mmCIF file of C-alpha atoms in Angstrom:
data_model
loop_
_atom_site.group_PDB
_atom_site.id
_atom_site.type_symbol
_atom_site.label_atom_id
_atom_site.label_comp_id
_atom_site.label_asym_id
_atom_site.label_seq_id
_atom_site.Cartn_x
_atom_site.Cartn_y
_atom_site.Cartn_z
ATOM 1 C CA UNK A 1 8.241 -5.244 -14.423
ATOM 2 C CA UNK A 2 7.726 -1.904 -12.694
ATOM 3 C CA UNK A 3 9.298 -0.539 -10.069
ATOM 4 C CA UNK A 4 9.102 1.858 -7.513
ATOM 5 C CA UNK A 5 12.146 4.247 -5.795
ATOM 6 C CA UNK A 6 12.363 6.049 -3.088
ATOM 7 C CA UNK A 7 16.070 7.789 -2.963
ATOM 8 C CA UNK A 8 15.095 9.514 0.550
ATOM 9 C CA UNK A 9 14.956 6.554 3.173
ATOM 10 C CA UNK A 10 14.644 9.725 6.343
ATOM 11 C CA UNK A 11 13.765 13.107 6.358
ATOM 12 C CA UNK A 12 12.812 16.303 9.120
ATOM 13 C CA UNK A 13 11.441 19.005 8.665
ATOM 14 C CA UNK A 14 10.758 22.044 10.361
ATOM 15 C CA UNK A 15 7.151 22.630 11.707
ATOM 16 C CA UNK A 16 5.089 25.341 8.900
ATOM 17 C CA UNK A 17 8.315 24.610 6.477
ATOM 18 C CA UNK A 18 8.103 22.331 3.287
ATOM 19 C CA UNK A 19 9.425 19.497 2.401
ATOM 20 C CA UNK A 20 9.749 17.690 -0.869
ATOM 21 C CA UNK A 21 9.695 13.895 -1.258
ATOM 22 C CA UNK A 22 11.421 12.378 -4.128
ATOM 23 C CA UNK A 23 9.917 9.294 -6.056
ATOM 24 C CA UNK A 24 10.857 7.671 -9.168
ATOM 25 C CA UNK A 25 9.529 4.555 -11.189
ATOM 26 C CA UNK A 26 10.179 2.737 -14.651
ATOM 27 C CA UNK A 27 7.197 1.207 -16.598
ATOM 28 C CA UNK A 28 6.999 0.782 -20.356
ATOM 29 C CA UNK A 29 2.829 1.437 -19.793
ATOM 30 C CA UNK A 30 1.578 4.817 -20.931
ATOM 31 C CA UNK A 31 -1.371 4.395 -19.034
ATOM 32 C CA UNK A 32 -1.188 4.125 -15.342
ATOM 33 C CA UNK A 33 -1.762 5.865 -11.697
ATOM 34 C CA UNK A 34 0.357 7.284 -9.255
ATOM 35 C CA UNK A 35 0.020 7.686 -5.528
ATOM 36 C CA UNK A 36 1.312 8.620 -2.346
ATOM 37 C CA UNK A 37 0.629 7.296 1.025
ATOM 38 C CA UNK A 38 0.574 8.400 4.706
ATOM 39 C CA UNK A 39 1.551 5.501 6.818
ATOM 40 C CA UNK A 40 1.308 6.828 10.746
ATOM 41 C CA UNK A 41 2.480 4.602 13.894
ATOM 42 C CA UNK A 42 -0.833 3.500 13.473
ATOM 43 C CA UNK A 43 -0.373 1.478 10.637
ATOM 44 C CA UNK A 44 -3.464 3.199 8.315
ATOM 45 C CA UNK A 45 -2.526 3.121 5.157
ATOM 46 C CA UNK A 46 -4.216 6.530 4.061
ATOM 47 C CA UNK A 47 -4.394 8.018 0.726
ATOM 48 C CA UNK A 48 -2.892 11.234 0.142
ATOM 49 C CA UNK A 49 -3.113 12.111 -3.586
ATOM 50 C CA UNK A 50 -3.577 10.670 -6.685
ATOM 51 C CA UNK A 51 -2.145 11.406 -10.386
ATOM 52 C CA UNK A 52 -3.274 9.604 -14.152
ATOM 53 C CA UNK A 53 -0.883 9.089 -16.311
ATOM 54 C CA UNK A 54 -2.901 10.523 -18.908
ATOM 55 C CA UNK A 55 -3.108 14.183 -17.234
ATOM 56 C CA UNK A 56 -0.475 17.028 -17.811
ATOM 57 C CA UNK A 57 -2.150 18.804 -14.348
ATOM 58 C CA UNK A 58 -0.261 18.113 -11.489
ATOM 59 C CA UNK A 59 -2.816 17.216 -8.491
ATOM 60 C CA UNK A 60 -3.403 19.127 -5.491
ATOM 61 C CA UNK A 61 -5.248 18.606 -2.302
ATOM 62 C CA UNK A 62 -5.100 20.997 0.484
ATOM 63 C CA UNK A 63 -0.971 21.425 1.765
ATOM 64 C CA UNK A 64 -0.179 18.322 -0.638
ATOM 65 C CA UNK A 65 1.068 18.508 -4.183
ATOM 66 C CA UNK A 66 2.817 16.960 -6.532
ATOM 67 C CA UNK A 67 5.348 17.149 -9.249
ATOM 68 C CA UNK A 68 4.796 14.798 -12.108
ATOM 69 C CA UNK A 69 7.395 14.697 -14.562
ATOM 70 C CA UNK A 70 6.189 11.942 -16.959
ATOM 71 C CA UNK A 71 8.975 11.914 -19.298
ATOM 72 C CA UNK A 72 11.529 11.962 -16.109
ATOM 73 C CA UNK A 73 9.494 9.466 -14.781
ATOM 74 C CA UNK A 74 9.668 11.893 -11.755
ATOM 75 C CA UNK A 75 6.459 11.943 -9.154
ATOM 76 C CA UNK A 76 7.379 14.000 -6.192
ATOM 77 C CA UNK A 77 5.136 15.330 -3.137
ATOM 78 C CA UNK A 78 5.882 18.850 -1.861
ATOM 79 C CA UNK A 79 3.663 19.159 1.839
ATOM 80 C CA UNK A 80 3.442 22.984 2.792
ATOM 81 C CA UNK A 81 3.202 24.069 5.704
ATOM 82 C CA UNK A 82 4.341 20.887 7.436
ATOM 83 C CA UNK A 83 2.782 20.154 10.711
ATOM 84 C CA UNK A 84 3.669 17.593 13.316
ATOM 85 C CA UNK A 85 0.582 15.235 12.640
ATOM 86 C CA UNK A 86 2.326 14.922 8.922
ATOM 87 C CA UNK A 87 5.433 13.063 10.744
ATOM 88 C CA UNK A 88 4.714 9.433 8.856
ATOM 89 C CA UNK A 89 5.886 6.876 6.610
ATOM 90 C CA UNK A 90 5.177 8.254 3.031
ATOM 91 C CA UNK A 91 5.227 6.317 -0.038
ATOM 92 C CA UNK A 92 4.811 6.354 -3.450
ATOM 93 C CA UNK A 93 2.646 2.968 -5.563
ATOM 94 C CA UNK A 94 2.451 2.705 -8.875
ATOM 95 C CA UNK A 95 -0.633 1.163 -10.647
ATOM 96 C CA UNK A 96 -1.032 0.147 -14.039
ATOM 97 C CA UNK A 97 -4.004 1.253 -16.043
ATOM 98 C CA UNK A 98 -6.825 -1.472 -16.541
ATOM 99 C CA UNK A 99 -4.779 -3.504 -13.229
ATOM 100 C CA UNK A 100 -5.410 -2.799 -9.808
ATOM 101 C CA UNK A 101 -2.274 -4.553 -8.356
ATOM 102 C CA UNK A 102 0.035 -1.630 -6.507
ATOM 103 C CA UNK A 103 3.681 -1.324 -6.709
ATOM 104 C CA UNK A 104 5.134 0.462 -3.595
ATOM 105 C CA UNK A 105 8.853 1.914 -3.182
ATOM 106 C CA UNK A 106 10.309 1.030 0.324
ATOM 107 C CA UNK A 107 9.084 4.761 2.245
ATOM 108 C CA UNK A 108 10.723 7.610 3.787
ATOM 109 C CA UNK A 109 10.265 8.239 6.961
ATOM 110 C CA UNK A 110 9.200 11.774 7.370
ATOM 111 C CA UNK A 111 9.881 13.773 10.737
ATOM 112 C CA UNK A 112 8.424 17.187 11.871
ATOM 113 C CA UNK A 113 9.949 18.868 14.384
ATOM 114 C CA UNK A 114 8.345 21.328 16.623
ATOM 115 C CA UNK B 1 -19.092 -1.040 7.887
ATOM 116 C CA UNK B 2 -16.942 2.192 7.332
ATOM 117 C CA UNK B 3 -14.207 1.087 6.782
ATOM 118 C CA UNK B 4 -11.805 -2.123 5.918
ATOM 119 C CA UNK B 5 -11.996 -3.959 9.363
ATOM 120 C CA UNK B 6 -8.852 -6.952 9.697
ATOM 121 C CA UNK B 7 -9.115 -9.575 12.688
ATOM 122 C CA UNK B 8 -7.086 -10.012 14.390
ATOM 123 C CA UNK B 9 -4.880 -7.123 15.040
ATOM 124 C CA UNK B 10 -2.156 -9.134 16.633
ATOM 125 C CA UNK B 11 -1.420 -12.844 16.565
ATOM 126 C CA UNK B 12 0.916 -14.905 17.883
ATOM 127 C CA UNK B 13 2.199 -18.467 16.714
ATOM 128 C CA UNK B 14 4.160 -21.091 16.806
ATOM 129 C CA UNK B 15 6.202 -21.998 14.392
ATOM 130 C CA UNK B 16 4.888 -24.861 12.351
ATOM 131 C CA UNK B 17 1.288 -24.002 12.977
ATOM 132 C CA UNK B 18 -1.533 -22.505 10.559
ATOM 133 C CA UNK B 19 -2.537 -19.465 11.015
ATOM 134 C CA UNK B 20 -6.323 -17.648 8.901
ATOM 135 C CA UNK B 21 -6.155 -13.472 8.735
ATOM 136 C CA UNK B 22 -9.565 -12.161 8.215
ATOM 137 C CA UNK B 23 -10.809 -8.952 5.965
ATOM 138 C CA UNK B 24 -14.005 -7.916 5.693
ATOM 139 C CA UNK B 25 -13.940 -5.304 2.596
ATOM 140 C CA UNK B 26 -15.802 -1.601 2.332
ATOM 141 C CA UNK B 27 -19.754 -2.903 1.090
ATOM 142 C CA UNK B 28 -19.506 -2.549 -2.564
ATOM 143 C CA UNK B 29 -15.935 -2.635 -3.687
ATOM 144 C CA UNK B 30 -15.536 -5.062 -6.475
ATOM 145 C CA UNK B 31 -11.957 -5.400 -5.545
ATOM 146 C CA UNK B 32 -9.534 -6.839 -2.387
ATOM 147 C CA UNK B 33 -5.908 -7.201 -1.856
ATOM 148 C CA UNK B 34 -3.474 -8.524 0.672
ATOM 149 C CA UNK B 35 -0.072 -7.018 0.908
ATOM 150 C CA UNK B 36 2.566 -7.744 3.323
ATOM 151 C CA UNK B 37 4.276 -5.450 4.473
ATOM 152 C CA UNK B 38 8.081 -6.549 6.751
ATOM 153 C CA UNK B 39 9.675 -4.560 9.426
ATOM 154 C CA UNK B 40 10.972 -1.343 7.773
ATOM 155 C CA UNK B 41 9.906 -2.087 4.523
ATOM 156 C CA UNK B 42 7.466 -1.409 1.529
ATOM 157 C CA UNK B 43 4.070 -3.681 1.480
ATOM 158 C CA UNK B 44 4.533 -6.836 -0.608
ATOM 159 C CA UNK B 45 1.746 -7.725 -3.528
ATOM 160 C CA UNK B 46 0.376 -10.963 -1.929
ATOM 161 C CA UNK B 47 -3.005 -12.048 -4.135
ATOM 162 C CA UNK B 48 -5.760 -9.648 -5.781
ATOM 163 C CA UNK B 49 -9.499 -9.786 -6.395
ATOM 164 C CA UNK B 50 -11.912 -8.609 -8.722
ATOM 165 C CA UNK B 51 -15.641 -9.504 -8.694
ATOM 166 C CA UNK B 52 -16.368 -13.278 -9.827
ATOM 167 C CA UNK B 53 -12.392 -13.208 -11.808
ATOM 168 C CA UNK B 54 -9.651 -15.723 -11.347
ATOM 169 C CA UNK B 55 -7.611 -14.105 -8.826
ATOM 170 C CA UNK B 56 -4.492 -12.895 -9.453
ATOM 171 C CA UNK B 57 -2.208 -15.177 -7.177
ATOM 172 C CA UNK B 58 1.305 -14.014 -8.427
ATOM 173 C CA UNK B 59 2.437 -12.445 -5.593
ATOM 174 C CA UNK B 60 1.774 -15.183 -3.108
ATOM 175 C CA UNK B 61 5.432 -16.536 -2.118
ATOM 176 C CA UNK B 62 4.993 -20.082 -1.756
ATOM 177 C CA UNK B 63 1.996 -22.801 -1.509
ATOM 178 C CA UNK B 64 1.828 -22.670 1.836
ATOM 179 C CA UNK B 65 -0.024 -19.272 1.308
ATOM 180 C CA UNK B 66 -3.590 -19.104 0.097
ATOM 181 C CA UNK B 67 -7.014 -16.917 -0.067
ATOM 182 C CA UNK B 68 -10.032 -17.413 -0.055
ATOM 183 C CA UNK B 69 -13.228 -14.674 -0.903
ATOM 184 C CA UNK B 70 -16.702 -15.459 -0.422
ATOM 185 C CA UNK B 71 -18.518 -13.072 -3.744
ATOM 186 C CA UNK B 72 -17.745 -9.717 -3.037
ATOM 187 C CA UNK B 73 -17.360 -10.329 0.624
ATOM 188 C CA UNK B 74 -14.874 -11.754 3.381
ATOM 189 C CA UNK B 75 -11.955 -12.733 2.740
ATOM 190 C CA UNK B 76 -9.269 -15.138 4.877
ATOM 191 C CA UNK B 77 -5.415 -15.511 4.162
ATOM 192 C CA UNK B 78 -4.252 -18.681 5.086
ATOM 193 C CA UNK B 79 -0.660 -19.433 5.841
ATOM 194 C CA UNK B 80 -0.116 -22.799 6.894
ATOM 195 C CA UNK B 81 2.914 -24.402 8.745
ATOM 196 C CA UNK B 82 4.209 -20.725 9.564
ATOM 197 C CA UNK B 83 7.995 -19.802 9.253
ATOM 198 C CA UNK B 84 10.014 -16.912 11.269
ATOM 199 C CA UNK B 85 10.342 -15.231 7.831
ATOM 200 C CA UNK B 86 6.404 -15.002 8.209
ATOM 201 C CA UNK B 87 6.152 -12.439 10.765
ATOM 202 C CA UNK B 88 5.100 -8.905 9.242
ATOM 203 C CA UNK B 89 2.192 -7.034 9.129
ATOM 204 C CA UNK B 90 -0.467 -8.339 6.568
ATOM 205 C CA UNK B 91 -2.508 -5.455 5.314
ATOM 206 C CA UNK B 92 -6.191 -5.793 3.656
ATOM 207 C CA UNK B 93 -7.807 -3.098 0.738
ATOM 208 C CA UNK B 94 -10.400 -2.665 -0.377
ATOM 209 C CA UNK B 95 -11.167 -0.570 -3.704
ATOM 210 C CA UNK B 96 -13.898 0.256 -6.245
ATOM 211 C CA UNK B 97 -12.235 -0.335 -9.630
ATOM 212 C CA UNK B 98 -9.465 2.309 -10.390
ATOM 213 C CA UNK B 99 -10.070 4.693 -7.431
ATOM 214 C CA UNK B 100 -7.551 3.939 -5.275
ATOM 215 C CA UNK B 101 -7.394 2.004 -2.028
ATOM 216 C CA UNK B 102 -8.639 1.819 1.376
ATOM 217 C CA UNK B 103 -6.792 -0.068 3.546
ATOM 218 C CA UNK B 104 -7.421 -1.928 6.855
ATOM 219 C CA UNK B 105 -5.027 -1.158 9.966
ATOM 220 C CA UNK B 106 -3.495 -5.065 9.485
ATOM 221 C CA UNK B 107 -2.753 -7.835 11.300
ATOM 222 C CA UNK B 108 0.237 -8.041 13.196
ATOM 223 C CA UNK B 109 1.951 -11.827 12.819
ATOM 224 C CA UNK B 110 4.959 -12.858 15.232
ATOM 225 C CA UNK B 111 5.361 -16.151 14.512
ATOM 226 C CA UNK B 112 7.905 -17.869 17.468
#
């Protein structure tokens, strides 16, 4: 079965600093998607990024990025220039190609301090 | 509508009674989920749909959980004879196949 960790349960960060969120997961599939997720007080799930298995580019939208090491089995998001609306729950899913179902680690709760 | 609507947002029950969560989906995604997600923790795979398929009930944690989806429509998640161990927020998606979610804001359960 997969599964999903997240080693960071709480981090701050400085307003316009970056932060890094770890993520790790174990699957046997070569084919599958990764993603991370904003989770405000709210309760949205939103959608921050998105990474195939199948491509050696790491993806990028806007301050978000990640770091996917697919023989670590590494899938980090770096935000740059953090800003308080990014204080959130954040985590990482796994899917498996050709399946919809999403495996989620447990979060880390991100703070940004003014 | 825009986006994955839930009703209702909060609920309330007794313990012992049955309780129906509603989702109305994104028009056009093939494919719905329910997830639960526990106080301080990750969301929970509950029961998946795609299209006209079987659904994929493995998540669902005992039989007094169930789901039903009308086509590519509505959806309701029953739990019946609620437990304390129910309370959580049950979360709806939505998705058009392998793009990635859009999720409802939930429904809050307390059962009492």
């Amino acid at each position: 079965a997969q599964t999903v960790t997240q080693s960071q349960p709480e981090m701050s960060v400085q307003e316009a600093e970056t932060v890094t969120l770890s993520c790790t997961y174990d699957t046997s599939e070569n084919n599958y998607y990764l993603f991370w997720y904003k989770q405000p007080p709210s309760r949205q799930m939103i959608l921050v990024i998105r990474q195939e298995a199948y491509k050696q580019q790491n993806a990028t939208e806007n301050r978000f990025s990640v770091n996917f090491q697919k023989a670590a089995k590494s899938f980090s998001l770096k935000i740059s220039d953090s800003q308080l609306g990014d204080t959130a729950m954040y985590f990482c899913a796994f899917s498996q190609g050709g399946s919809e179902k999403l495996v989620f680690g447990k979060g880390t709760k991100l703070t940004v301090n003014p | 509508g825009a986006g994955v609507s839930q009703s209702p947002s909060n609920k309330v029950t007794e313990k012992g009674k049955d309780v129906e969560l509603r989702c109305d989906p994104i028009s056009g995604h093939t494919a719905l989920y329910w997830y639960r997600q526990r106080l301080g923790q990750g969301l929970e795979f509950l029961i998946y749909f795609q299209g006209n398929s079987a659904p994929d009930k493995s998540g669902l944690p005992s039989d007094r959980f169930s789901a039903e989806r009308t086509g590519e429509s509505v959806s309701t998640l029953t739990i019946q004879r609620t437990q304390q161990e129910d309370s959580a927020v049950y979360l709806c998606a939505s998705s058009p196949f392998n793009y990635g979610y859009t999720f409802g804001s939930g429904t809050r359960l307390t059962v009492v």
